[in-house]
mmCIF file of C-alpha atoms and ligand atoms in Angstrom:
data_model
loop_
_atom_site.group_PDB
_atom_site.id
_atom_site.type_symbol
_atom_site.label_atom_id
_atom_site.label_comp_id
_atom_site.label_asym_id
_atom_site.label_seq_id
_atom_site.Cartn_x
_atom_site.Cartn_y
_atom_site.Cartn_z
ATOM 1 C CA UNK A 119 -27.525 139.563 -144.984
ATOM 2 C CA UNK A 120 -28.797 142.360 -146.967
ATOM 3 C CA UNK A 121 -29.695 142.484 -150.428
ATOM 4 C CA UNK A 122 -30.683 145.636 -152.407
ATOM 5 C CA UNK A 123 -32.819 146.749 -155.620
ATOM 6 C CA UNK A 124 -31.579 150.023 -157.146
ATOM 7 C CA UNK A 125 -34.565 150.996 -159.626
ATOM 8 C CA UNK A 126 -33.616 152.995 -162.696
ATOM 9 C CA UNK A 127 -37.154 153.168 -164.421
ATOM 10 C CA UNK A 128 -38.286 157.001 -163.986
ATOM 11 C CA UNK A 129 -42.314 155.636 -163.904
ATOM 12 C CA UNK A 130 -41.853 155.337 -159.763
ATOM 13 C CA UNK A 131 -45.138 153.733 -158.584
ATOM 14 C CA UNK A 132 -46.087 153.106 -161.904
ATOM 15 C CA UNK A 133 -43.188 151.083 -162.873
ATOM 16 C CA UNK A 134 -43.089 147.454 -163.819
ATOM 17 C CA UNK A 135 -39.912 146.725 -162.959
ATOM 18 C CA UNK A 136 -39.886 148.397 -159.770
ATOM 19 C CA UNK A 137 -43.084 145.791 -158.851
ATOM 20 C CA UNK A 138 -40.818 143.176 -160.153
ATOM 21 C CA UNK A 139 -38.037 144.177 -157.723
ATOM 22 C CA UNK A 140 -40.437 144.809 -154.669
ATOM 23 C CA UNK A 141 -41.394 141.289 -155.770
ATOM 24 C CA UNK A 142 -37.244 139.868 -155.631
ATOM 25 C CA UNK A 143 -36.795 141.860 -152.814
ATOM 26 C CA UNK A 144 -39.781 140.732 -150.193
ATOM 27 C CA UNK A 145 -38.778 136.753 -151.174
ATOM 28 C CA UNK A 146 -34.968 137.819 -150.349
ATOM 29 C CA UNK A 147 -36.607 138.907 -146.864
ATOM 30 C CA UNK A 148 -38.567 135.745 -146.732
ATOM 31 C CA UNK A 149 -35.610 133.961 -146.319
ATOM 32 C CA UNK A 150 -34.061 136.362 -143.988
ATOM 33 C CA UNK A 151 -32.389 138.920 -146.117
ATOM 34 C CA UNK A 152 -32.807 142.880 -144.989
ATOM 35 C CA UNK A 153 -33.818 144.904 -147.401
ATOM 36 C CA UNK A 154 -33.806 148.055 -149.075
ATOM 37 C CA UNK A 155 -35.358 149.145 -152.243
ATOM 38 C CA UNK A 156 -33.577 152.710 -153.895
ATOM 39 C CA UNK A 157 -35.224 154.302 -156.399
ATOM 40 C CA UNK A 158 -31.731 155.992 -157.958
ATOM 41 C CA UNK A 159 -33.681 157.247 -160.409
ATOM 42 C CA UNK A 160 -35.391 159.952 -158.056
ATOM 43 C CA UNK A 161 -31.838 160.731 -156.851
ATOM 44 C CA UNK A 162 -29.784 163.565 -158.025
ATOM 45 C CA UNK A 163 -26.463 161.274 -159.864
ATOM 46 C CA UNK A 164 -24.685 163.365 -162.666
ATOM 47 C CA UNK A 165 -22.602 161.404 -164.438
ATOM 48 C CA UNK A 166 -18.927 160.279 -163.921
ATOM 49 C CA UNK A 167 -17.074 163.505 -164.810
ATOM 50 C CA UNK A 168 -13.216 161.285 -165.583
ATOM 51 C CA UNK A 169 -11.627 163.549 -163.333
ATOM 52 C CA UNK A 170 -9.919 160.635 -162.101
ATOM 53 C CA UNK A 171 -9.669 162.060 -158.624
ATOM 54 C CA UNK A 172 -10.919 158.482 -157.207
ATOM 55 C CA UNK A 173 -7.782 157.298 -158.489
ATOM 56 C CA UNK A 174 -5.915 159.938 -156.556
ATOM 57 C CA UNK A 175 -8.352 159.395 -153.551
ATOM 58 C CA UNK A 176 -8.489 155.543 -152.624
ATOM 59 C CA UNK A 177 -11.549 155.053 -154.802
ATOM 60 C CA UNK A 178 -13.979 158.015 -153.251
ATOM 61 C CA UNK A 179 -15.491 159.525 -155.919
ATOM 62 C CA UNK A 180 -15.229 163.734 -155.893
ATOM 63 C CA UNK A 181 -18.939 164.118 -156.866
ATOM 64 C CA UNK A 182 -20.882 164.819 -153.397
ATOM 65 C CA UNK A 183 -24.247 163.961 -154.669
ATOM 66 C CA UNK A 184 -27.347 161.563 -154.132
ATOM 67 C CA UNK A 185 -24.266 158.524 -155.695
ATOM 68 C CA UNK A 186 -22.453 158.907 -151.936
ATOM 69 C CA UNK A 187 -25.914 157.109 -150.568
ATOM 70 C CA UNK A 188 -25.240 154.371 -153.209
ATOM 71 C CA UNK A 189 -21.668 153.970 -152.679
ATOM 72 C CA UNK A 190 -22.675 153.043 -148.970
ATOM 73 C CA UNK A 191 -25.718 151.013 -149.758
ATOM 74 C CA UNK A 192 -23.633 148.797 -152.033
ATOM 75 C CA UNK A 193 -20.411 148.854 -150.060
ATOM 76 C CA UNK A 194 -22.771 147.292 -147.133
ATOM 77 C CA UNK A 195 -24.595 145.027 -149.294
ATOM 78 C CA UNK A 196 -24.276 141.385 -149.631
ATOM 79 C CA UNK A 197 -26.675 141.415 -152.820
ATOM 80 C CA UNK A 198 -27.141 143.780 -155.724
ATOM 81 C CA UNK A 199 -30.674 143.816 -157.845
ATOM 82 C CA UNK A 200 -30.677 146.526 -160.114
ATOM 83 C CA UNK A 201 -33.906 146.813 -162.028
ATOM 84 C CA UNK A 202 -34.008 148.406 -165.490
ATOM 85 C CA UNK A 203 -36.760 148.945 -168.481
ATOM 86 C CA UNK A 204 -35.291 148.855 -171.652
ATOM 87 C CA UNK A 205 -35.146 152.280 -173.511
ATOM 88 C CA UNK A 206 -33.976 151.791 -177.034
ATOM 89 C CA UNK A 207 -32.177 148.645 -176.615
ATOM 90 C CA UNK A 208 -30.491 149.471 -173.745
ATOM 91 C CA UNK A 209 -30.259 150.365 -169.947
ATOM 92 C CA UNK A 210 -32.384 153.243 -169.113
ATOM 93 C CA UNK A 211 -30.035 156.709 -169.044
ATOM 94 C CA UNK A 212 -30.662 156.408 -164.986
ATOM 95 C CA UNK A 213 -28.891 152.937 -164.345
ATOM 96 C CA UNK A 214 -25.971 154.471 -166.989
ATOM 97 C CA UNK A 215 -25.606 157.195 -164.709
ATOM 98 C CA UNK A 216 -24.898 154.660 -161.682
ATOM 99 C CA UNK A 217 -23.023 152.413 -163.651
ATOM 100 C CA UNK A 218 -20.369 154.640 -164.964
ATOM 101 C CA UNK A 219 -19.983 156.405 -161.532
ATOM 102 C CA UNK A 220 -18.910 152.924 -160.160
ATOM 103 C CA UNK A 221 -15.802 154.003 -162.453
ATOM 104 C CA UNK A 222 -14.504 155.099 -158.950
ATOM 105 C CA UNK A 223 -13.677 151.205 -157.730
ATOM 106 C CA UNK A 224 -12.037 150.818 -160.801
ATOM 107 C CA UNK A 225 -8.814 149.238 -160.741
ATOM 108 C CA UNK A 226 -8.902 149.769 -156.757
ATOM 109 C CA UNK A 227 -8.083 146.526 -155.065
ATOM 110 C CA UNK A 228 -9.846 147.270 -151.625
ATOM 111 C CA UNK A 229 -12.956 147.172 -153.852
ATOM 112 C CA UNK A 230 -12.273 144.381 -155.583
ATOM 113 C CA UNK A 231 -11.772 142.210 -152.495
ATOM 114 C CA UNK A 232 -15.255 143.717 -150.716
ATOM 115 C CA UNK A 233 -16.855 143.432 -154.201
ATOM 116 C CA UNK A 234 -15.591 139.687 -154.561
ATOM 117 C CA UNK A 235 -18.071 138.509 -151.158
ATOM 118 C CA UNK A 236 -21.035 140.283 -153.529
ATOM 119 C CA UNK A 237 -23.951 139.366 -156.122
ATOM 120 C CA UNK A 238 -24.864 141.669 -158.446
ATOM 121 C CA UNK A 239 -28.130 140.622 -160.831
ATOM 122 C CA UNK A 240 -30.423 142.748 -163.495
ATOM 123 C CA UNK A 241 -34.101 142.133 -163.881
ATOM 124 C CA UNK A 242 -35.135 144.479 -167.173
ATOM 125 C CA UNK A 243 -38.531 144.804 -168.421
ATOM 126 C CA UNK A 244 -39.367 145.770 -172.193
ATOM 127 C CA UNK A 245 -42.201 146.536 -174.539
ATOM 128 C CA UNK A 246 -41.846 144.285 -177.446
ATOM 129 C CA UNK A 247 -38.324 144.091 -178.279
ATOM 130 C CA UNK A 248 -37.074 140.604 -178.731
ATOM 131 C CA UNK A 249 -34.351 139.212 -176.442
ATOM 132 C CA UNK A 250 -31.498 139.230 -178.527
ATOM 133 C CA UNK A 251 -31.733 142.524 -179.540
ATOM 134 C CA UNK A 252 -31.013 144.296 -176.409
ATOM 135 C CA UNK A 253 -29.293 140.950 -174.233
ATOM 136 C CA UNK A 254 -25.819 141.614 -175.450
ATOM 137 C CA UNK A 255 -26.320 145.480 -174.135
ATOM 138 C CA UNK A 256 -27.351 144.203 -170.903
ATOM 139 C CA UNK A 257 -24.882 141.275 -170.672
ATOM 140 C CA UNK A 258 -21.953 143.947 -171.230
ATOM 141 C CA UNK A 259 -23.156 146.057 -168.528
ATOM 142 C CA UNK A 260 -23.637 143.126 -166.293
ATOM 143 C CA UNK A 261 -19.921 142.045 -167.100
ATOM 144 C CA UNK A 262 -19.087 145.770 -165.822
ATOM 145 C CA UNK A 263 -19.781 144.965 -162.840
ATOM 146 C CA UNK A 264 -17.633 141.584 -163.035
ATOM 147 C CA UNK A 265 -15.145 143.613 -163.956
ATOM 148 C CA UNK A 266 -15.205 145.326 -160.985
ATOM 149 C CA UNK A 267 -15.259 142.358 -158.943
ATOM 150 C CA UNK A 268 -18.837 141.571 -158.042
ATOM 151 C CA UNK A 269 -19.699 137.968 -158.506
ATOM 152 C CA UNK A 270 -21.559 138.642 -161.391
ATOM 153 C CA UNK A 271 -25.385 136.844 -161.045
ATOM 154 C CA UNK A 272 -28.358 136.483 -163.542
ATOM 155 C CA UNK A 273 -30.195 138.901 -166.387
ATOM 156 C CA UNK A 274 -34.180 138.110 -165.538
ATOM 157 C CA UNK A 275 -36.089 139.605 -169.052
ATOM 158 C CA UNK A 276 -39.687 140.313 -168.250
ATOM 159 C CA UNK A 277 -41.579 141.413 -171.677
ATOM 160 C CA UNK A 278 -44.371 143.020 -172.639
ATOM 161 C CA UNK A 279 -44.745 145.419 -169.825
ATOM 162 C CA UNK A 280 -45.485 149.055 -171.913
ATOM 163 C CA UNK A 281 -48.400 149.491 -169.757
ATOM 164 C CA UNK A 282 -48.261 150.867 -166.171
ATOM 165 C CA UNK A 283 -48.357 148.305 -163.951
ATOM 166 C CA UNK A 284 -49.125 145.511 -166.439
ATOM 167 C CA UNK A 285 -46.939 143.407 -164.524
ATOM 168 C CA UNK A 286 -49.442 142.979 -161.850
ATOM 169 C CA UNK A 287 -51.377 140.638 -163.676
ATOM 170 C CA UNK A 288 -48.770 138.248 -164.530
ATOM 171 C CA UNK A 289 -47.860 135.875 -162.005
ATOM 172 C CA UNK A 290 -45.010 134.092 -164.319
ATOM 173 C CA UNK A 291 -42.927 137.330 -164.333
ATOM 174 C CA UNK A 292 -43.614 137.403 -160.917
ATOM 175 C CA UNK A 293 -42.452 134.329 -160.263
ATOM 176 C CA UNK A 294 -39.157 134.916 -162.170
ATOM 177 C CA UNK A 295 -38.660 137.670 -160.531
ATOM 178 C CA UNK A 296 -38.803 135.917 -156.940
ATOM 179 C CA UNK A 297 -36.478 133.476 -158.216
ATOM 180 C CA UNK A 298 -33.859 136.236 -158.333
ATOM 181 C CA UNK A 299 -34.621 137.332 -155.185
ATOM 182 C CA UNK A 300 -34.136 134.244 -153.517
ATOM 183 C CA UNK A 301 -31.127 132.987 -155.829
ATOM 184 C CA UNK A 302 -29.188 136.299 -154.530
ATOM 185 C CA UNK A 303 -29.016 134.658 -150.989
HETATM 186 C C1 FMN B 147 -37.635 156.347 -174.334
HETATM 187 C C2 FMN B 147 -38.158 154.616 -174.205
HETATM 188 C C3 FMN B 147 -38.000 153.408 -175.233
HETATM 189 C C4 FMN B 147 -37.677 152.475 -175.175
HETATM 190 N N1 FMN B 147 -36.769 151.659 -175.753
HETATM 191 C C5 FMN B 147 -37.431 149.886 -176.204
HETATM 192 C C6 FMN B 147 -37.109 149.488 -176.895
HETATM 193 O O1 FMN B 147 -35.632 149.328 -176.943
HETATM 194 N N2 FMN B 147 -37.729 147.800 -176.490
HETATM 195 C C7 FMN B 147 -38.269 147.695 -175.577
HETATM 196 O O2 FMN B 147 -39.158 146.006 -176.003
HETATM 197 N N3 FMN B 147 -39.183 148.605 -175.445
HETATM 198 C C8 FMN B 147 -38.794 150.074 -175.314
HETATM 199 N N4 FMN B 147 -39.297 151.106 -174.209
HETATM 200 C C9 FMN B 147 -40.399 150.030 -173.707
HETATM 201 C C10 FMN B 147 -40.275 150.083 -172.622
HETATM 202 O O3 FMN B 147 -39.559 148.801 -172.452
HETATM 203 C C11 FMN B 147 -41.416 149.865 -170.831
HETATM 204 O O4 FMN B 147 -42.523 150.277 -171.336
HETATM 205 C C12 FMN B 147 -40.531 149.424 -169.936
HETATM 206 O O5 FMN B 147 -41.398 148.375 -169.478
HETATM 207 C C13 FMN B 147 -41.396 150.481 -169.095
HETATM 208 O O6 FMN B 147 -40.546 150.467 -167.981
HETATM 209 P P1 FMN B 147 -41.777 150.282 -166.611
HETATM 210 O O7 FMN B 147 -40.330 148.513 -165.996
HETATM 211 O O8 FMN B 147 -40.941 151.014 -165.703
HETATM 212 O O9 FMN B 147 -43.135 150.302 -166.170
HETATM 213 C C14 FMN B 147 -39.151 152.060 -174.432
HETATM 214 C C15 FMN B 147 -39.326 153.091 -173.680
HETATM 215 C C16 FMN B 147 -38.943 154.167 -173.246
HETATM 216 C C17 FMN B 147 -40.095 155.625 -172.381
#
């Protein structure tokens, strides 16, 4: 059993959602999972070029960049947790780069079959927006993973985390993150 976290915040070690992901992964590890956190915001990942190379090449993307490592990690994982701050009432551009590149698997039956055994969940952090403002967008992104064949897990939103590392003092939010890690197993 392997659970990976994809961190789509550019803040690196100062990121609240990165701490939430680490907390979720620790909880998964405590239940026996092998875990890995990938800081996708620090990788070189191009946007999907819509060249449809993947459609003629068994779901393989033509772009030879760091997304190839992310594809491999997703294919090998049983549970995937995307961690993204909310930027202008949506996931970050860094998260969207990864999501769009998942198009290589779209309508690819062997991938659908592979992903049907995997669960995809999302943890978000934000400053002050009301949940109902950004939740439709986050739900739509999770739905995209459902279209790719994944079992759609949960969405957890962690608010009032504008200040770097603010979440460290919020045991209630860390507990919510922990539950995501436990539930994905
Ligand atoms: C470009 C940008 C746009 C943002 N837009 C929103 C927003 O629409 N709603 C909101 O509540 N917070 C917004 N925020 C605040 C971030 O969601 C918040 O600071 C987040 O916790 C930071 O990410 P972290 O988890 O990596 O620390 C925005 C921050 C930035 C930098």
